[in-house]
Coordinates of C-alpha atoms in Angstrom, one line a residue:
M1 CA 100.8 6.0 164.6
L2 CA 104.1 4.6 166.5
K3 CA 103.8 3.6 170.2
T4 CA 105.9 3.2 172.8
A5 CA 106.9 -0.6 174.2
H6 CA 103.8 -0.7 175.8
G7 CA 101.4 0.3 173.6
H8 CA 100.0 4.2 174.9
A9 CA 101.7 7.0 174.1
P10 CA 102.6 8.1 170.7
V11 CA 106.7 8.6 169.9
H12 CA 106.3 12.2 168.7
A13 CA 109.8 12.9 169.7
N14 CA 111.0 10.2 167.6
V15 CA 108.9 11.3 164.4
E16 CA 110.0 14.2 164.7
E17 CA 113.4 13.6 164.8
A18 CA 113.2 11.2 162.0
T19 CA 111.0 13.2 159.5
Y20 CA 114.1 16.1 160.5
A21 CA 116.8 13.8 159.8
K22 CA 114.9 12.9 156.2
V23 CA 114.7 16.5 155.5
T24 CA 118.5 17.0 156.3
W25 CA 120.1 13.9 154.7
R26 CA 118.0 15.2 151.2
L27 CA 118.8 18.9 151.9
I28 CA 122.1 19.8 153.5
P29 CA 124.8 17.5 151.7
F30 CA 123.7 19.3 148.8
L31 CA 123.5 22.6 149.3
F32 CA 126.7 22.0 151.3
L33 CA 128.8 20.4 147.8
C34 CA 127.2 23.9 145.9
Y35 CA 128.4 26.4 148.8
V36 CA 131.9 24.7 148.1
F37 CA 131.9 25.6 144.7
A38 CA 130.6 29.0 145.2
Y39 CA 133.2 30.0 147.6
L40 CA 135.8 27.8 145.7
D41 CA 135.4 30.3 142.4
R42 CA 135.2 33.0 144.9
V43 CA 138.6 32.8 146.3
N44 CA 140.7 31.3 144.0
V45 CA 141.7 33.9 143.1
G46 CA 143.8 34.0 146.1
F47 CA 145.6 30.7 144.7
A48 CA 145.8 33.0 141.3
K49 CA 147.2 35.3 142.1
L50 CA 150.7 33.1 143.3
Q51 CA 151.3 32.9 139.3
M52 CA 148.5 35.6 138.4
L53 CA 150.2 38.7 139.3
S54 CA 153.6 38.3 137.9
D55 CA 152.8 37.1 134.4
L56 CA 150.1 39.6 134.6
K57 CA 152.5 42.8 135.7
F58 CA 149.4 43.2 138.6
S59 CA 150.7 44.7 141.9
E60 CA 149.2 43.9 145.4
T61 CA 146.3 47.3 145.3
I62 CA 145.6 46.4 141.7
Y63 CA 144.9 42.7 143.2
G64 CA 143.1 43.8 146.4
L65 CA 141.0 46.3 144.2
G66 CA 140.2 43.1 142.1
A67 CA 139.3 40.6 144.8
G68 CA 137.3 42.9 146.3
I69 CA 135.1 44.6 143.7
F70 CA 133.4 41.6 143.7
F71 CA 131.4 42.9 146.3
I72 CA 130.5 46.2 144.8
G73 CA 128.1 43.9 142.5
Y74 CA 127.7 41.8 145.1
F75 CA 126.0 44.6 147.1
L76 CA 124.0 45.9 144.3
M77 CA 122.6 43.0 143.9
E78 CA 122.0 41.2 147.2
V79 CA 118.7 42.8 148.2
P80 CA 116.6 42.1 144.8
S81 CA 118.1 38.7 144.2
N82 CA 116.7 37.4 147.5
L83 CA 113.2 39.2 146.7
M84 CA 113.0 37.5 143.6
L85 CA 114.1 34.3 144.7
H86 CA 111.0 34.5 147.8
R87 CA 108.6 34.9 144.9
F88 CA 110.2 32.7 142.0
G89 CA 110.9 29.5 144.5
A90 CA 114.6 29.1 145.5
R91 CA 115.0 25.5 142.4
K92 CA 114.7 28.5 139.5
W93 CA 116.7 31.1 141.0
I94 CA 119.2 29.7 142.7
A95 CA 119.9 27.4 139.6
R96 CA 119.8 30.9 137.7
I97 CA 122.7 32.1 139.8
M98 CA 125.2 28.8 139.8
I99 CA 124.7 28.8 135.8
S100 CA 125.9 32.7 135.3
W101 CA 128.6 32.5 137.8
G102 CA 130.4 29.1 136.6
V103 CA 130.6 31.0 133.6
I104 CA 131.5 34.0 134.5
S105 CA 134.4 32.6 136.6
A106 CA 135.7 30.9 133.8
M107 CA 135.7 33.6 131.9
M108 CA 138.6 35.3 134.0
I109 CA 141.0 32.9 131.7
F110 CA 140.8 36.0 129.1
V111 CA 142.1 38.8 131.8
K112 CA 145.2 40.5 130.1
T113 CA 144.8 44.2 131.7
P114 CA 143.6 45.4 135.1
T115 CA 140.7 46.4 133.7
A116 CA 139.5 43.0 132.3
F117 CA 140.3 41.9 136.2
Y118 CA 138.0 44.4 137.5
I119 CA 134.6 43.5 135.2
L120 CA 134.9 40.2 135.3
R121 CA 135.3 40.4 139.3
F122 CA 132.1 42.6 139.7
L123 CA 130.1 40.2 137.1
L124 CA 130.9 37.4 139.2
G125 CA 129.2 39.4 141.9
V126 CA 125.9 40.4 140.4
A127 CA 125.7 36.8 139.4
E128 CA 126.5 35.3 142.7
A129 CA 123.9 38.2 144.7
G130 CA 121.4 35.7 146.3
F131 CA 123.3 33.2 146.8
F132 CA 124.2 32.8 150.4
P133 CA 121.6 34.7 151.8
G134 CA 119.0 32.5 149.7
I135 CA 119.9 29.5 151.1
I136 CA 120.0 31.0 154.8
L137 CA 116.1 32.2 153.7
Y138 CA 115.7 28.8 152.0
L139 CA 116.1 27.0 155.2
T140 CA 114.1 29.1 157.4
Y141 CA 110.8 27.7 155.4
W142 CA 112.3 23.8 156.6
Y143 CA 113.5 24.9 160.5
P144 CA 112.5 26.1 163.1
A145 CA 115.1 28.6 164.8
S146 CA 115.3 25.9 167.8
R147 CA 117.3 23.7 165.0
R148 CA 118.3 26.2 163.0
S149 CA 122.0 27.0 164.5
K150 CA 123.6 23.7 163.9
I151 CA 121.7 23.1 160.7
T152 CA 123.5 26.5 159.3
A153 CA 126.7 25.3 160.5
L154 CA 126.5 22.2 158.8
F155 CA 125.7 24.2 155.9
M156 CA 128.6 26.7 156.0
T157 CA 131.3 24.0 156.8
G158 CA 131.5 24.2 153.0
I159 CA 133.4 27.1 153.7
P160 CA 136.1 25.8 155.1
I161 CA 135.8 22.8 153.3
A162 CA 136.4 24.7 150.0
G163 CA 139.7 25.1 151.7
V164 CA 140.4 22.1 152.3
V165 CA 139.7 20.8 149.1
G166 CA 140.8 23.6 147.0
G167 CA 143.7 24.2 148.3
P168 CA 145.6 21.4 147.7
L169 CA 143.6 21.1 144.9
S170 CA 144.5 24.5 143.0
G171 CA 148.5 23.8 144.7
W172 CA 147.9 21.2 142.3
I173 CA 146.3 22.6 139.4
L174 CA 148.8 26.0 139.1
N175 CA 152.0 23.3 139.1
R176 CA 150.5 20.3 137.1
F177 CA 148.8 22.3 134.6
H178 CA 151.3 25.3 133.7
D179 CA 152.1 25.6 130.1
V180 CA 149.8 23.4 129.3
N181 CA 148.7 24.2 125.3
G182 CA 150.3 27.3 126.2
M183 CA 147.9 28.3 128.7
P184 CA 150.1 29.3 132.3
G185 CA 148.8 27.4 135.1
W186 CA 146.2 30.5 136.7
Q187 CA 144.2 30.2 133.5
W188 CA 143.8 26.5 134.1
L189 CA 142.5 26.9 137.5
F190 CA 139.8 29.5 136.7
L191 CA 138.5 27.0 133.5
I192 CA 138.7 23.2 135.7
E193 CA 137.2 24.9 138.8
A194 CA 133.8 26.5 137.4
I195 CA 132.7 23.7 135.4
P196 CA 131.1 22.3 138.9
S197 CA 129.6 25.0 139.9
V198 CA 127.5 24.8 135.9
V199 CA 126.8 21.0 136.2
A200 CA 125.8 21.8 139.8
G201 CA 123.5 25.0 138.9
I202 CA 121.5 22.7 136.1
V203 CA 121.0 19.5 139.2
T204 CA 119.5 22.1 141.4
F205 CA 116.4 23.3 138.5
F206 CA 115.5 19.2 138.9
Y207 CA 116.7 18.7 142.7
L208 CA 115.4 21.2 144.7
D209 CA 111.9 21.8 145.9
D210 CA 110.6 25.1 146.7
K211 CA 108.4 24.7 149.7
I212 CA 107.5 21.6 152.3
H213 CA 104.3 20.8 150.3
G214 CA 105.8 20.2 147.0
A215 CA 108.7 17.8 148.1
K216 CA 106.9 14.3 146.7
W217 CA 109.9 12.5 149.1
L218 CA 107.5 13.9 152.6
T219 CA 104.8 12.0 153.4
D220 CA 101.4 13.5 154.0
D221 CA 102.2 13.5 157.6
E222 CA 105.7 14.1 157.7
K223 CA 104.9 17.6 155.6
S224 CA 101.7 18.3 158.3
L225 CA 104.7 17.8 161.0
L226 CA 107.1 20.4 159.5
E227 CA 104.3 22.8 158.9
R228 CA 103.2 22.7 162.6
E229 CA 106.1 23.6 164.1
L230 CA 107.0 26.3 161.3
A231 CA 103.9 27.8 162.5
R232 CA 104.1 27.7 165.7
E233 CA 107.3 30.0 166.3
S234 CA 105.8 32.8 163.4
D235 CA 103.8 34.5 166.3
K236 CA 107.0 35.2 168.4
I237 CA 108.2 36.6 164.4
E238 CA 108.8 40.9 165.0
V239 CA 108.6 41.9 161.4
H240 CA 107.3 40.1 158.8
H241 CA 106.5 42.8 156.0
A242 CA 109.9 43.8 153.6
G243 CA 109.5 47.0 154.5
G244 CA 110.0 46.3 157.7
A245 CA 113.2 45.3 157.6
F246 CA 114.7 48.0 156.2
R247 CA 113.3 50.4 159.0
N248 CA 114.4 48.2 162.0
A249 CA 117.3 49.7 164.0
R250 CA 118.1 45.6 165.1
V251 CA 118.8 44.9 161.5
W252 CA 121.3 47.8 160.7
V253 CA 123.0 46.9 163.8
L254 CA 123.5 42.9 162.8
C255 CA 124.9 45.0 159.4
A256 CA 127.6 47.0 161.2
C257 CA 128.0 43.2 163.0
Y258 CA 128.3 41.6 159.9
F259 CA 130.7 43.8 158.9
G260 CA 133.5 43.5 161.2
I261 CA 133.1 39.4 161.3
I262 CA 133.3 39.8 157.2
M263 CA 136.3 42.1 157.7
G264 CA 138.5 38.6 159.5
L265 CA 136.8 36.2 156.7
Y266 CA 138.2 38.0 153.7
G267 CA 141.3 38.6 155.9
I268 CA 142.0 35.4 156.2
S269 CA 140.3 33.9 152.7
F270 CA 142.1 36.4 150.0
W271 CA 145.4 36.3 152.1
L272 CA 146.2 32.8 153.6
P273 CA 147.8 31.5 150.8
T274 CA 150.5 34.9 151.1
L275 CA 150.4 34.6 154.8
I276 CA 151.9 30.5 154.5
K277 CA 153.9 31.2 151.3
A278 CA 155.3 34.5 153.2
S279 CA 156.3 31.9 156.2
G280 CA 158.9 30.4 154.0
V281 CA 157.2 27.9 152.5
T282 CA 157.7 28.4 148.5
D283 CA 155.8 25.7 146.4
A284 CA 152.7 26.2 145.4
F285 CA 151.4 22.8 146.5
D286 CA 152.9 23.0 149.7
V287 CA 151.2 26.1 150.3
G288 CA 147.8 24.7 149.9
L289 CA 148.3 21.0 151.4
L290 CA 149.2 23.4 154.0
T291 CA 146.2 25.4 154.2
M292 CA 144.0 22.3 154.6
V293 CA 145.3 23.3 158.3
P294 CA 143.7 25.9 159.6
Y295 CA 140.1 25.1 157.3
G296 CA 139.9 21.7 158.6
A297 CA 140.1 23.1 162.3
A298 CA 137.4 25.2 161.2
A299 CA 134.8 22.8 159.6
I300 CA 135.6 20.6 163.0
A301 CA 135.0 23.6 165.4
M302 CA 131.6 25.3 163.3
V303 CA 129.7 22.1 163.7
M304 CA 130.3 21.7 167.5
I305 CA 129.9 25.4 168.4
G306 CA 126.1 24.9 166.3
R307 CA 126.2 22.3 168.7
S308 CA 126.3 24.2 171.6
S309 CA 123.7 27.2 170.4
D310 CA 121.2 25.0 169.6
R311 CA 121.7 23.1 173.1
T312 CA 122.3 26.3 175.8
K313 CA 119.8 28.0 173.2
E314 CA 122.5 30.6 173.5
R315 CA 123.2 33.0 170.1
R316 CA 125.5 36.4 171.0
W317 CA 128.9 35.0 173.1
H318 CA 128.8 32.1 170.2
V319 CA 129.3 34.6 168.1
A320 CA 131.4 37.6 170.4
L321 CA 133.6 35.0 171.7
P322 CA 134.8 33.3 168.3
A323 CA 135.4 36.6 167.3
V324 CA 137.8 37.5 170.0
V325 CA 139.7 34.3 169.5
G326 CA 139.5 34.9 165.3
A327 CA 141.0 38.4 166.6
L328 CA 143.6 37.0 168.6
G329 CA 144.7 34.0 165.9
L330 CA 145.6 37.4 163.3
V331 CA 147.7 39.1 165.7
A332 CA 149.2 36.2 166.9
S333 CA 149.9 35.3 163.2
T334 CA 152.2 39.0 162.7
L335 CA 154.8 37.8 165.5
V336 CA 155.6 34.1 164.2
A337 CA 155.2 35.4 161.0
Q338 CA 158.4 33.6 160.0
Q339 CA 157.9 30.3 161.6
P340 CA 156.0 28.3 159.0
A341 CA 154.6 25.9 162.3
M342 CA 153.7 28.3 163.7
A343 CA 152.3 30.7 161.9
V344 CA 149.8 27.9 160.5
L345 CA 148.8 27.4 164.2
A346 CA 147.9 31.0 164.5
L347 CA 146.2 31.4 161.1
T348 CA 144.1 28.0 162.7
F349 CA 143.1 30.0 166.0
A350 CA 142.1 32.8 163.5
T351 CA 140.4 30.8 161.2
V352 CA 138.5 28.6 163.3
G353 CA 137.1 31.8 165.4
I354 CA 136.3 33.7 162.1
L355 CA 134.3 30.9 160.7
G356 CA 133.5 29.6 164.4
A357 CA 131.6 33.3 165.0
L358 CA 130.4 34.0 160.9
C359 CA 128.1 30.5 161.0
Q360 CA 126.7 31.4 164.6
F361 CA 125.8 35.1 163.5
W362 CA 123.0 33.7 161.3
S363 CA 121.2 31.4 163.6
I364 CA 120.2 35.9 164.9
P365 CA 118.3 37.8 162.3
P366 CA 115.8 34.7 161.2
A367 CA 115.0 34.8 165.4
F368 CA 112.9 38.2 164.7
L369 CA 112.4 39.0 160.7
G370 CA 110.1 36.4 159.0
G371 CA 108.6 35.8 155.0
A372 CA 109.5 38.8 152.7
A373 CA 111.4 40.5 155.9
A374 CA 113.3 37.6 156.2
A375 CA 114.0 38.0 152.4
A376 CA 114.8 41.5 152.5
G377 CA 116.4 41.1 156.4
I378 CA 118.9 38.5 155.6
A379 CA 120.2 39.9 151.9
L380 CA 120.7 43.5 153.7
I381 CA 122.8 42.6 156.4
N382 CA 124.7 40.5 153.7
S383 CA 124.7 42.9 151.3
V384 CA 126.3 45.4 153.5
G385 CA 128.5 43.2 155.5
N386 CA 130.0 42.1 152.4
L387 CA 131.1 45.7 151.7
A388 CA 133.4 44.7 153.3
G389 CA 134.5 42.0 151.3
F390 CA 136.0 44.8 149.6
V391 CA 137.3 47.0 152.3
S392 CA 139.6 44.1 153.6
P393 CA 141.6 42.9 151.1
Y394 CA 141.8 46.2 149.3
L395 CA 143.0 47.7 152.1
V396 CA 145.2 45.2 153.1
G397 CA 147.0 45.1 149.4
W398 CA 147.3 48.9 149.6
I399 CA 149.2 48.7 153.1
K400 CA 151.1 45.9 152.3
D401 CA 152.2 48.1 148.9
M402 CA 153.0 51.0 151.6
T403 CA 154.5 49.1 153.9
K404 CA 156.1 46.3 152.3
S405 CA 154.3 44.0 155.4
T406 CA 150.5 42.7 156.3
D407 CA 151.0 43.0 160.0
I408 CA 149.1 46.8 160.0
G409 CA 146.7 45.2 157.4
L410 CA 145.7 42.5 159.8
Y411 CA 145.8 44.8 163.0
C412 CA 143.0 46.8 161.2
V413 CA 141.0 43.0 160.7
A414 CA 141.7 42.0 163.8
L415 CA 140.4 45.8 165.4
S416 CA 137.1 45.2 163.6
L417 CA 136.3 41.6 164.6
V418 CA 136.7 42.6 168.5
V419 CA 134.3 45.5 167.1
A420 CA 132.0 43.2 165.5
A421 CA 132.2 41.1 169.2
A422 CA 130.8 44.1 171.1
I423 CA 127.9 45.0 168.8
V424 CA 126.9 41.5 168.6
L425 CA 126.6 41.6 172.5
T426 CA 124.1 45.4 171.9
V427 CA 121.1 43.1 171.1
P428 CA 119.0 41.9 173.5
K429 CA 119.1 38.4 174.6
K430 CA 114.8 37.7 174.4
V431 CA 114.9 38.3 170.7
V432 CA 117.2 36.1 169.7
N433 CA 118.1 33.1 172.4
H434 CA 115.3 30.6 171.5

């Protein structure tokens, strides 16, 4: 037992912090890397679009439908996938998810028709379903609610980092590999960026531990400490059974809130390269470099917002205020659309706000859901909310085909963020602020 300098009281706080630091260094860098690969494979179609549409003679509406149909497969399989993870363990199930989505993402090189595009995007959604909510659930096996906001933010910085890394990488692949061995750059993009997901899936099977008791890298004392912390908060959990999650009104309120936030997320994710190109930047690599700015700023902001949320134990306003900032950024981007520097600045505010709201949102559901209810409830919220990933790109694409402008589509996305901010404030403070 550790003691103070005078040899008296045990330094419980130091032991606790050291133990959680050990867990964090073991889990978060690896899970973060997996999420970077996952998100990159999901949204690299936004960069492939810069060449793919002209090569295959696809319209903006076809692209929007194909980009969004991913989320129909995702929606259908999300809850079953998360329940299977809860039953069979994270190690096997997350490995299965990553390997299957990597293989399907690579198969995008065979797309020649809109039908093939739709089918593969749908199957990619089926394959990836359960990954994100599975990780959110997995973190509840290791961290109590009081620590989860910052940890979730660290994990979810995988989204902006995928943009920071993926933007220049995708632009470089499109330029460097175009017509290599007779394949256009967009086909090389899907093939090259799928490989890390398959490799990471194989590593996952050997690296992750399903629960605390199976972690050989922890001492018995460390395992006991972690399990006591989780047990201490279990009495505060309102719902433990899977069926209870579907009957809980707050779960459905959060579904609506998350739908609005995801409208913003995929409004940015699938259209950011196009919006930057429309401002007057023509080279694919330059477009990729400029996408680093919004995503880099968002990565920093997500961690800062997460720390603020854990320090103050306040959750709702840490979702609502960033969502409003995201909405204002999207509206501002339409007003300076032909000025590259100002457009990137406005889109930076939009990205910071949207991703800041997104990462803080996930500190709320586990505050009142536990056990199988957490598995079902988190998956339900994520699957219903991610239907916005179908609506958002399709809506913006259809509006652009009709009006030759993305402005009205972006206004709709901005409105959804404001509505999400209003909805989250209806959740009782006493339920989530701990």
